[in-house]
Amino acid sequence: MAGTALVVGSSGIVGSASCTHLLDQGWQVHGLARHPQAQPGVTPIAADLRDAAALAEALKPIKPDLVILATWIRGATEAENIRVNGTMVRNLLDAVRPAGSVTHVALVTGLKHYLGPFESYGKGTLPQTPFRETQGRLDVENFYYAQEDELFAAAARDGFGWSVHRPHTIIGKAVGNAMNMGTTLATYAVICREQGRAFTFPGSPMQWHGLTDMTDSRLLAQHILWAATTPAARDQAFNVVNGDIFRWSWMWGRIAQWFGIAPAPFDGTTRPLEQQMAQDAPLWRDIAARHGLAEPDLARLASPWHTDADLGRPIEVVTDMSKSRRLGFAAYQPTDDAFYDLFTQLRADRLIP
């Protein structure tokens, strides 16, 4: 049964997809962000999760049944990530408590639950793949664990159900997002095409040759609502991926073909996008001017550092979805089609030529 939802991080990849899916399912949707973007049908709420008093005031008029938390702030160290992001979850759940209306809170984290935070990403002793929810926490500090602990404590106190969603790299549209591989690769492909540059895979030999998977933001939005409305999924953590697996040695050529360029042969050398695209901001402004694009600031479209972190991993990463399948979640999304759909939307929105 549809109700009232509060989507926190509504301007991001996950939040905007969740707003769209909830509206399609007949929900009343409030979208909270520091600078909410206009979304048809979504009631915007401007608030900063770090300001507890102002947040409580902003949320006082609404009585959400479902809260989706799909935002975070990156700090200089993992200790800062833990402090800030843990506090934001606590402030949010304190702010919605007086309404007494919340029945479910969904927290979106990711595979850094298994791989470790950016400071120790993909290093040390890691769980075997495919990653399964039964694998415990790593013996390292991780802001995802801090977010979970705040969620668990509030749920025990206030009696609402919860779900934690752990997607792999997410494919979806957002401008100004800190983790955005799809749009990063799109802008890189456009630059290569416009300049006649080689479309060179930036990652490691392991990622080129090994198996991997990804998560479409639309499928993740379906999964969140499914968990929130399925009694057997209450108080559970779930991996969330598209359901297919691929090798980048195959996908790189598929992406190149969409943009009408040839993929460069991979010689086993890691060539990070952060280096390849370091001087491309003025070039993108010129491309945007020539093609009448809506966003001339490359930094608001591309996040090379995050794409490098994903594609530079030294281990094969495959994610198990058996837990969700056993409980009845059957949605599936081919990953190459997810990229094509995103690129088509970016072109329609004049974000790429």
Short mmCIF file of C-alpha atoms in Angstrom, two decimals:
data_model
loop_
_atom_site.label_atom_id
_atom_site.label_comp_id
_atom_site.label_asym_id
_atom_site.label_seq_id
_atom_site.Cartn_x
_atom_site.Cartn_y
_atom_site.Cartn_z
CA MET A 1 0.00 0.00 0.00
CA ALA A 2 1.39 3.42 -0.98
CA GLY A 3 2.09 5.98 1.71
CA THR A 4 4.36 8.94 2.35
CA ALA A 5 8.09 8.63 1.71
CA LEU A 6 11.02 10.82 2.67
CA VAL A 7 13.96 10.36 0.30
CA VAL A 8 17.16 11.78 1.77
CA GLY A 9 19.70 12.56 -0.92
CA SER A 10 16.95 13.08 -3.47
CA SER A 11 19.22 14.85 -5.96
CA GLY A 12 21.67 11.96 -6.18
CA ILE A 13 21.74 8.89 -8.40
CA VAL A 14 19.93 6.62 -5.93
CA GLY A 15 17.64 9.27 -4.49
CA SER A 16 16.34 10.57 -7.81
CA ALA A 17 15.69 7.03 -9.08
CA SER A 18 13.89 6.21 -5.82
CA CYS A 19 11.70 9.31 -6.13
CA THR A 20 10.71 8.33 -9.66
CA HIS A 21 9.88 4.75 -8.72
CA LEU A 22 7.89 5.74 -5.64
CA LEU A 23 5.85 8.26 -7.62
CA ASP A 24 5.15 5.60 -10.24
CA GLN A 25 3.83 3.37 -7.45
CA GLY A 26 1.49 6.05 -6.13
CA TRP A 27 3.50 7.29 -3.15
CA GLN A 28 3.58 10.85 -1.87
CA VAL A 29 7.26 11.79 -2.01
CA HIS A 30 9.29 14.39 -0.12
CA GLY A 31 12.85 14.85 -1.37
CA LEU A 32 15.47 16.17 1.05
CA ALA A 33 18.84 17.54 -0.06
CA ARG A 34 21.08 20.45 0.79
CA HIS A 35 20.20 21.91 -2.59
CA PRO A 36 17.18 19.94 -3.87
CA GLN A 37 16.66 19.88 -7.61
CA ALA A 38 13.23 20.32 -9.11
CA GLN A 39 11.62 16.93 -9.70
CA PRO A 40 8.02 16.74 -10.94
CA GLY A 41 5.76 15.39 -8.23
CA VAL A 42 8.39 15.60 -5.46
CA THR A 43 7.98 18.06 -2.59
CA PRO A 44 11.47 19.53 -2.01
CA ILE A 45 12.97 19.97 1.45
CA ALA A 46 16.22 21.92 1.76
CA ALA A 47 18.19 20.85 4.84
CA ASP A 48 21.65 19.83 5.97
CA LEU A 49 21.83 16.61 7.97
CA ARG A 50 24.73 18.04 9.98
CA ASP A 51 22.50 20.76 11.48
CA ALA A 52 20.27 18.85 13.89
CA ALA A 53 18.08 21.77 14.94
CA ALA A 54 17.42 23.09 11.44
CA LEU A 55 16.82 19.55 10.17
CA ALA A 56 14.22 18.87 12.87
CA GLU A 57 12.45 22.11 12.01
CA ALA A 58 12.44 21.33 8.27
CA LEU A 59 10.96 17.86 8.84
CA LYS A 60 8.37 18.89 11.43
CA PRO A 61 5.48 19.26 8.93
CA ILE A 62 5.73 15.75 7.42
CA LYS A 63 4.85 12.29 8.71
CA PRO A 64 6.72 9.77 6.57
CA ASP A 65 5.97 6.08 6.61
CA LEU A 66 9.16 5.21 4.70
CA VAL A 67 12.54 6.91 4.99
CA ILE A 68 15.23 6.22 2.40
CA LEU A 69 18.73 7.39 3.31
CA ALA A 70 20.90 7.61 0.20
CA THR A 71 23.49 10.27 0.90
CA TRP A 72 26.89 10.71 2.51
CA ILE A 73 29.68 13.26 2.78
CA ARG A 74 33.29 12.41 1.98
CA GLY A 75 35.85 13.54 4.56
CA ALA A 76 39.63 13.75 4.43
CA THR A 77 40.05 10.60 6.55
CA GLU A 78 37.96 7.57 7.43
CA ALA A 79 37.77 8.81 11.01
CA GLU A 80 36.15 11.99 9.70
CA ASN A 81 33.84 9.94 7.47
CA ILE A 82 32.71 7.98 10.52
CA ARG A 83 32.15 11.06 12.64
CA VAL A 84 30.24 13.07 10.05
CA ASN A 85 28.20 10.32 8.40
CA GLY A 86 27.31 8.61 11.67
CA THR A 87 26.13 11.94 13.05
CA MET A 88 24.02 12.60 9.96
CA VAL A 89 22.15 9.30 10.32
CA ARG A 90 21.58 9.96 14.01
CA ASN A 91 20.34 13.50 13.37
CA LEU A 92 17.94 12.31 10.67
CA LEU A 93 16.41 9.53 12.74
CA ASP A 94 16.09 11.85 15.74
CA ALA A 95 14.36 14.41 13.52
CA VAL A 96 11.68 12.01 12.23
CA ARG A 97 11.08 10.42 15.64
CA PRO A 98 8.54 12.96 17.00
CA ALA A 99 6.07 12.25 14.18
CA GLY A 100 5.82 8.62 15.30
CA SER A 101 4.92 7.65 11.75
CA VAL A 102 7.98 5.82 10.45
CA THR A 103 7.49 2.11 9.81
CA HIS A 104 10.61 1.42 7.74
CA VAL A 105 14.04 3.00 7.15
CA ALA A 106 16.19 1.92 4.20
CA LEU A 107 19.92 2.70 4.30
CA VAL A 108 21.96 2.52 1.08
CA THR A 109 25.64 1.69 1.57
CA GLY A 110 27.68 -0.46 -0.83
CA LEU A 111 30.35 -3.05 -1.40
CA LYS A 112 32.89 -1.13 0.66
CA HIS A 113 31.20 -3.10 3.42
CA TYR A 114 33.27 -6.03 2.11
CA LEU A 115 36.14 -4.20 0.37
CA GLY A 116 36.99 -1.67 3.06
CA PRO A 117 36.94 2.14 3.03
CA PHE A 118 38.89 4.27 0.58
CA GLU A 119 41.93 4.42 2.87
CA SER A 120 42.34 0.63 2.69
CA TYR A 121 40.22 -0.13 -0.38
CA GLY A 122 40.71 -3.65 -1.72
CA LYS A 123 43.74 -4.27 0.50
CA GLY A 124 44.59 -6.69 3.28
CA THR A 125 42.56 -9.83 3.95
CA LEU A 126 39.23 -9.66 2.13
CA PRO A 127 36.26 -12.03 2.04
CA GLN A 128 36.06 -14.49 -0.82
CA THR A 129 33.86 -13.60 -3.75
CA PRO A 130 31.06 -13.74 -4.56
CA PHE A 131 30.32 -11.47 -1.61
CA ARG A 132 27.48 -12.74 0.57
CA GLU A 133 25.58 -10.97 3.31
CA THR A 134 26.60 -13.64 5.82
CA GLN A 135 30.20 -12.45 5.61
CA GLY A 136 30.98 -10.32 8.65
CA ARG A 137 32.48 -6.89 8.95
CA LEU A 138 36.14 -6.35 8.20
CA ASP A 139 38.42 -5.56 11.13
CA VAL A 140 38.88 -1.95 9.98
CA GLU A 141 37.12 1.30 10.68
CA ASN A 142 34.40 1.91 8.09
CA PHE A 143 31.78 4.65 8.00
CA TYR A 144 29.24 2.19 6.57
CA TYR A 145 29.42 0.29 9.86
CA ALA A 146 28.89 3.53 11.79
CA GLN A 147 25.82 4.32 9.68
CA GLU A 148 24.44 0.83 10.28
CA ASP A 149 24.99 1.07 14.03
CA GLU A 150 23.05 4.33 14.22
CA LEU A 151 20.23 2.75 12.21
CA PHE A 152 20.11 -0.36 14.39
CA ALA A 153 20.08 1.66 17.61
CA ALA A 154 17.23 3.91 16.43
CA ALA A 155 15.21 0.94 15.16
CA ALA A 156 15.56 -0.82 18.52
CA ARG A 157 14.51 2.39 20.29
CA ASP A 158 11.60 3.41 18.06
CA GLY A 159 10.33 0.07 16.74
CA PHE A 160 10.52 0.61 12.99
CA GLY A 161 11.77 -1.98 10.50
CA TRP A 162 14.97 -1.47 8.57
CA SER A 163 16.85 -2.65 5.50
CA VAL A 164 20.43 -2.09 4.37
CA HIS A 165 21.13 -2.15 0.64
CA ARG A 166 24.64 -2.86 -0.66
CA PRO A 167 24.87 -2.10 -4.37
CA HIS A 168 27.96 -2.47 -6.50
CA THR A 169 28.96 0.50 -8.69
CA ILE A 170 25.70 2.30 -9.55
CA ILE A 171 24.67 3.30 -13.07
CA GLY A 172 22.31 6.25 -13.14
CA LYS A 173 21.93 9.95 -13.80
CA ALA A 174 22.88 12.73 -11.41
CA VAL A 175 24.74 16.01 -11.81
CA GLY A 176 27.25 16.95 -9.13
CA ASN A 177 27.48 13.40 -7.79
CA ALA A 178 30.72 12.25 -6.17
CA MET A 179 30.49 8.65 -7.43
CA ASN A 180 29.29 8.46 -11.02
CA MET A 181 31.02 5.95 -13.29
CA GLY A 182 28.44 6.02 -16.08
CA THR A 183 28.59 9.75 -16.70
CA THR A 184 32.36 9.77 -16.14
CA LEU A 185 32.84 7.18 -18.90
CA ALA A 186 30.40 9.07 -21.14
CA THR A 187 32.32 12.34 -20.85
CA TYR A 188 35.62 10.49 -21.35
CA ALA A 189 34.28 8.81 -24.50
CA VAL A 190 33.03 12.13 -25.87
CA ILE A 191 36.42 13.76 -25.23
CA CYS A 192 38.21 10.86 -26.95
CA ARG A 193 35.87 11.12 -29.94
CA GLU A 194 36.16 14.90 -30.20
CA GLN A 195 39.96 14.87 -29.87
CA GLY A 196 40.73 11.67 -31.76
CA ARG A 197 42.27 10.23 -28.60
CA ALA A 198 42.58 6.55 -27.87
CA PHE A 199 39.68 5.24 -25.76
CA THR A 200 41.97 3.58 -23.24
CA PHE A 201 40.78 1.35 -20.40
CA PRO A 202 42.03 3.03 -17.20
CA GLY A 203 41.94 0.05 -14.85
CA SER A 204 43.88 -2.99 -13.73
CA PRO A 205 44.50 -6.25 -15.61
CA MET A 206 42.38 -8.03 -12.99
CA GLN A 207 39.37 -5.83 -13.76
CA TRP A 208 39.95 -6.14 -17.52
CA HIS A 209 40.07 -9.93 -17.48
CA GLY A 210 38.06 -10.82 -14.36
CA LEU A 211 34.34 -11.09 -13.75
CA THR A 212 32.35 -8.25 -12.23
CA ASP A 213 28.83 -6.85 -11.92
CA MET A 214 27.11 -3.48 -11.43
CA THR A 215 23.82 -2.00 -10.17
CA ASP A 216 21.29 0.03 -12.15
CA SER A 217 19.81 2.80 -9.98
CA ARG A 218 16.32 1.90 -11.23
CA LEU A 219 16.69 -1.69 -10.08
CA LEU A 220 18.04 -0.48 -6.74
CA ALA A 221 14.96 1.73 -6.33
CA GLN A 222 12.75 -1.30 -6.95
CA HIS A 223 14.74 -3.31 -4.41
CA ILE A 224 14.39 -0.63 -1.73
CA LEU A 225 10.62 -0.46 -2.05
CA TRP A 226 10.38 -4.27 -2.22
CA ALA A 227 12.32 -4.61 1.06
CA ALA A 228 10.24 -1.90 2.70
CA THR A 229 6.97 -3.63 1.84
CA THR A 230 7.90 -7.32 2.15
CA PRO A 231 7.53 -8.67 5.70
CA ALA A 232 10.16 -11.38 5.18
CA ALA A 233 12.71 -8.72 4.22
CA ARG A 234 12.28 -6.74 7.45
CA ASP A 235 15.47 -6.09 9.42
CA GLN A 236 17.76 -7.52 6.74
CA ALA A 237 20.86 -6.44 4.82
CA PHE A 238 20.94 -7.20 1.10
CA ASN A 239 23.37 -7.12 -1.78
CA VAL A 240 21.82 -5.51 -4.85
CA VAL A 241 23.19 -6.06 -8.37
CA ASN A 242 21.70 -6.30 -11.84
CA GLY A 243 21.82 -10.08 -12.05
CA ASP A 244 24.30 -10.45 -14.90
CA ILE A 245 28.10 -10.69 -14.85
CA PHE A 246 30.59 -9.47 -17.43
CA ARG A 247 34.25 -8.74 -18.10
CA TRP A 248 35.45 -5.23 -18.85
CA SER A 249 37.34 -6.66 -21.83
CA TRP A 250 33.84 -7.14 -23.32
CA MET A 251 32.03 -4.12 -21.86
CA TRP A 252 34.71 -1.60 -22.91
CA GLY A 253 34.09 -2.41 -26.56
CA ARG A 254 30.32 -2.19 -26.09
CA ILE A 255 30.63 1.32 -24.63
CA ALA A 256 33.03 2.39 -27.37
CA GLN A 257 30.65 1.14 -30.05
CA TRP A 258 27.77 3.22 -28.60
CA PHE A 259 29.88 6.37 -29.00
CA GLY A 260 31.09 5.41 -32.47
CA ILE A 261 34.73 5.02 -31.50
CA ALA A 262 37.18 2.13 -31.44
CA PRO A 263 38.47 0.81 -28.10
CA ALA A 264 42.22 0.96 -27.67
CA PRO A 265 43.93 -2.42 -27.18
CA PHE A 266 44.67 -3.09 -23.52
CA ASP A 267 48.37 -3.75 -22.87
CA GLY A 268 48.06 -4.48 -19.16
CA THR A 269 49.10 -1.00 -18.02
CA THR A 270 46.87 0.87 -15.57
CA ARG A 271 46.27 4.42 -16.84
CA PRO A 272 43.99 6.17 -14.31
CA LEU A 273 41.33 8.52 -15.61
CA GLU A 274 42.30 11.05 -12.97
CA GLN A 275 45.57 11.45 -14.89
CA GLN A 276 44.08 11.06 -18.37
CA MET A 277 41.41 13.72 -17.71
CA ALA A 278 43.42 16.04 -15.47
CA GLN A 279 43.62 18.84 -18.04
CA ASP A 280 40.26 18.34 -19.72
CA ALA A 281 38.10 20.93 -17.94
CA PRO A 282 38.80 23.72 -20.48
CA LEU A 283 38.29 21.25 -23.32
CA TRP A 284 34.89 20.24 -21.93
CA ARG A 285 33.84 23.89 -21.67
CA ASP A 286 34.66 24.25 -25.36
CA ILE A 287 32.74 21.07 -26.24
CA ALA A 288 29.77 22.30 -24.19
CA ALA A 289 29.80 25.67 -25.94
CA ARG A 290 30.05 24.15 -29.44
CA HIS A 291 27.26 21.64 -28.84
CA GLY A 292 25.01 23.78 -26.62
CA LEU A 293 25.31 21.45 -23.63
CA ALA A 294 23.58 22.16 -20.32
CA GLU A 295 26.61 21.62 -18.05
CA PRO A 296 29.99 23.13 -18.98
CA ASP A 297 31.68 22.17 -15.69
CA LEU A 298 33.32 18.77 -16.17
CA ALA A 299 33.78 18.38 -12.40
CA ARG A 300 29.99 18.26 -11.98
CA LEU A 301 29.69 15.38 -14.44
CA ALA A 302 32.80 13.26 -14.02
CA SER A 303 34.31 11.67 -10.91
CA PRO A 304 37.51 10.06 -12.26
CA TRP A 305 38.89 9.28 -8.80
CA HIS A 306 35.94 7.03 -7.99
CA THR A 307 35.95 5.28 -11.36
CA ASP A 308 39.69 4.67 -10.89
CA ALA A 309 39.03 3.14 -7.46
CA ASP A 310 36.52 0.71 -8.94
CA LEU A 311 38.40 -0.17 -12.12
CA GLY A 312 41.78 -0.32 -10.43
CA ARG A 313 40.90 -3.02 -7.90
CA PRO A 314 43.35 -5.94 -7.72
CA ILE A 315 40.67 -8.54 -7.04
CA GLU A 316 37.71 -9.94 -8.93
CA VAL A 317 34.45 -8.63 -7.50
CA VAL A 318 31.23 -10.58 -7.97
CA THR A 319 28.17 -10.16 -5.75
CA ASP A 320 25.73 -12.85 -4.66
CA MET A 321 21.99 -12.07 -4.88
CA SER A 322 20.68 -15.40 -3.55
CA LYS A 323 19.25 -13.91 -0.37
CA SER A 324 16.94 -11.55 -2.27
CA ARG A 325 16.04 -14.20 -4.82
CA ARG A 326 14.98 -16.65 -2.11
CA LEU A 327 12.68 -14.00 -0.65
CA GLY A 328 11.06 -13.26 -4.00
CA PHE A 329 12.90 -10.32 -5.57
CA ALA A 330 13.29 -11.31 -9.22
CA ALA A 331 14.09 -8.06 -11.06
CA TYR A 332 16.93 -8.25 -13.59
CA GLN A 333 18.73 -5.60 -15.65
CA PRO A 334 21.37 -6.28 -18.35
CA THR A 335 24.29 -3.99 -17.52
CA ASP A 336 25.12 -2.99 -21.09
CA ASP A 337 21.52 -1.86 -21.57
CA ALA A 338 21.79 0.12 -18.32
CA PHE A 339 24.76 2.01 -19.77
CA TYR A 340 22.95 2.57 -23.09
CA ASP A 341 19.83 3.87 -21.33
CA LEU A 342 21.94 6.28 -19.28
CA PHE A 343 23.85 7.55 -22.32
CA THR A 344 20.58 8.07 -24.18
CA GLN A 345 19.18 10.05 -21.25
CA LEU A 346 22.37 12.14 -20.96
CA ARG A 347 22.10 13.00 -24.64
CA ALA A 348 18.39 13.83 -24.37
CA ASP A 349 19.12 16.12 -21.41
CA ARG A 350 21.94 17.83 -23.35
CA LEU A 351 24.60 16.70 -20.93
CA ILE A 352 26.61 15.00 -23.70
CA PRO A 353 26.48 15.69 -27.46
#
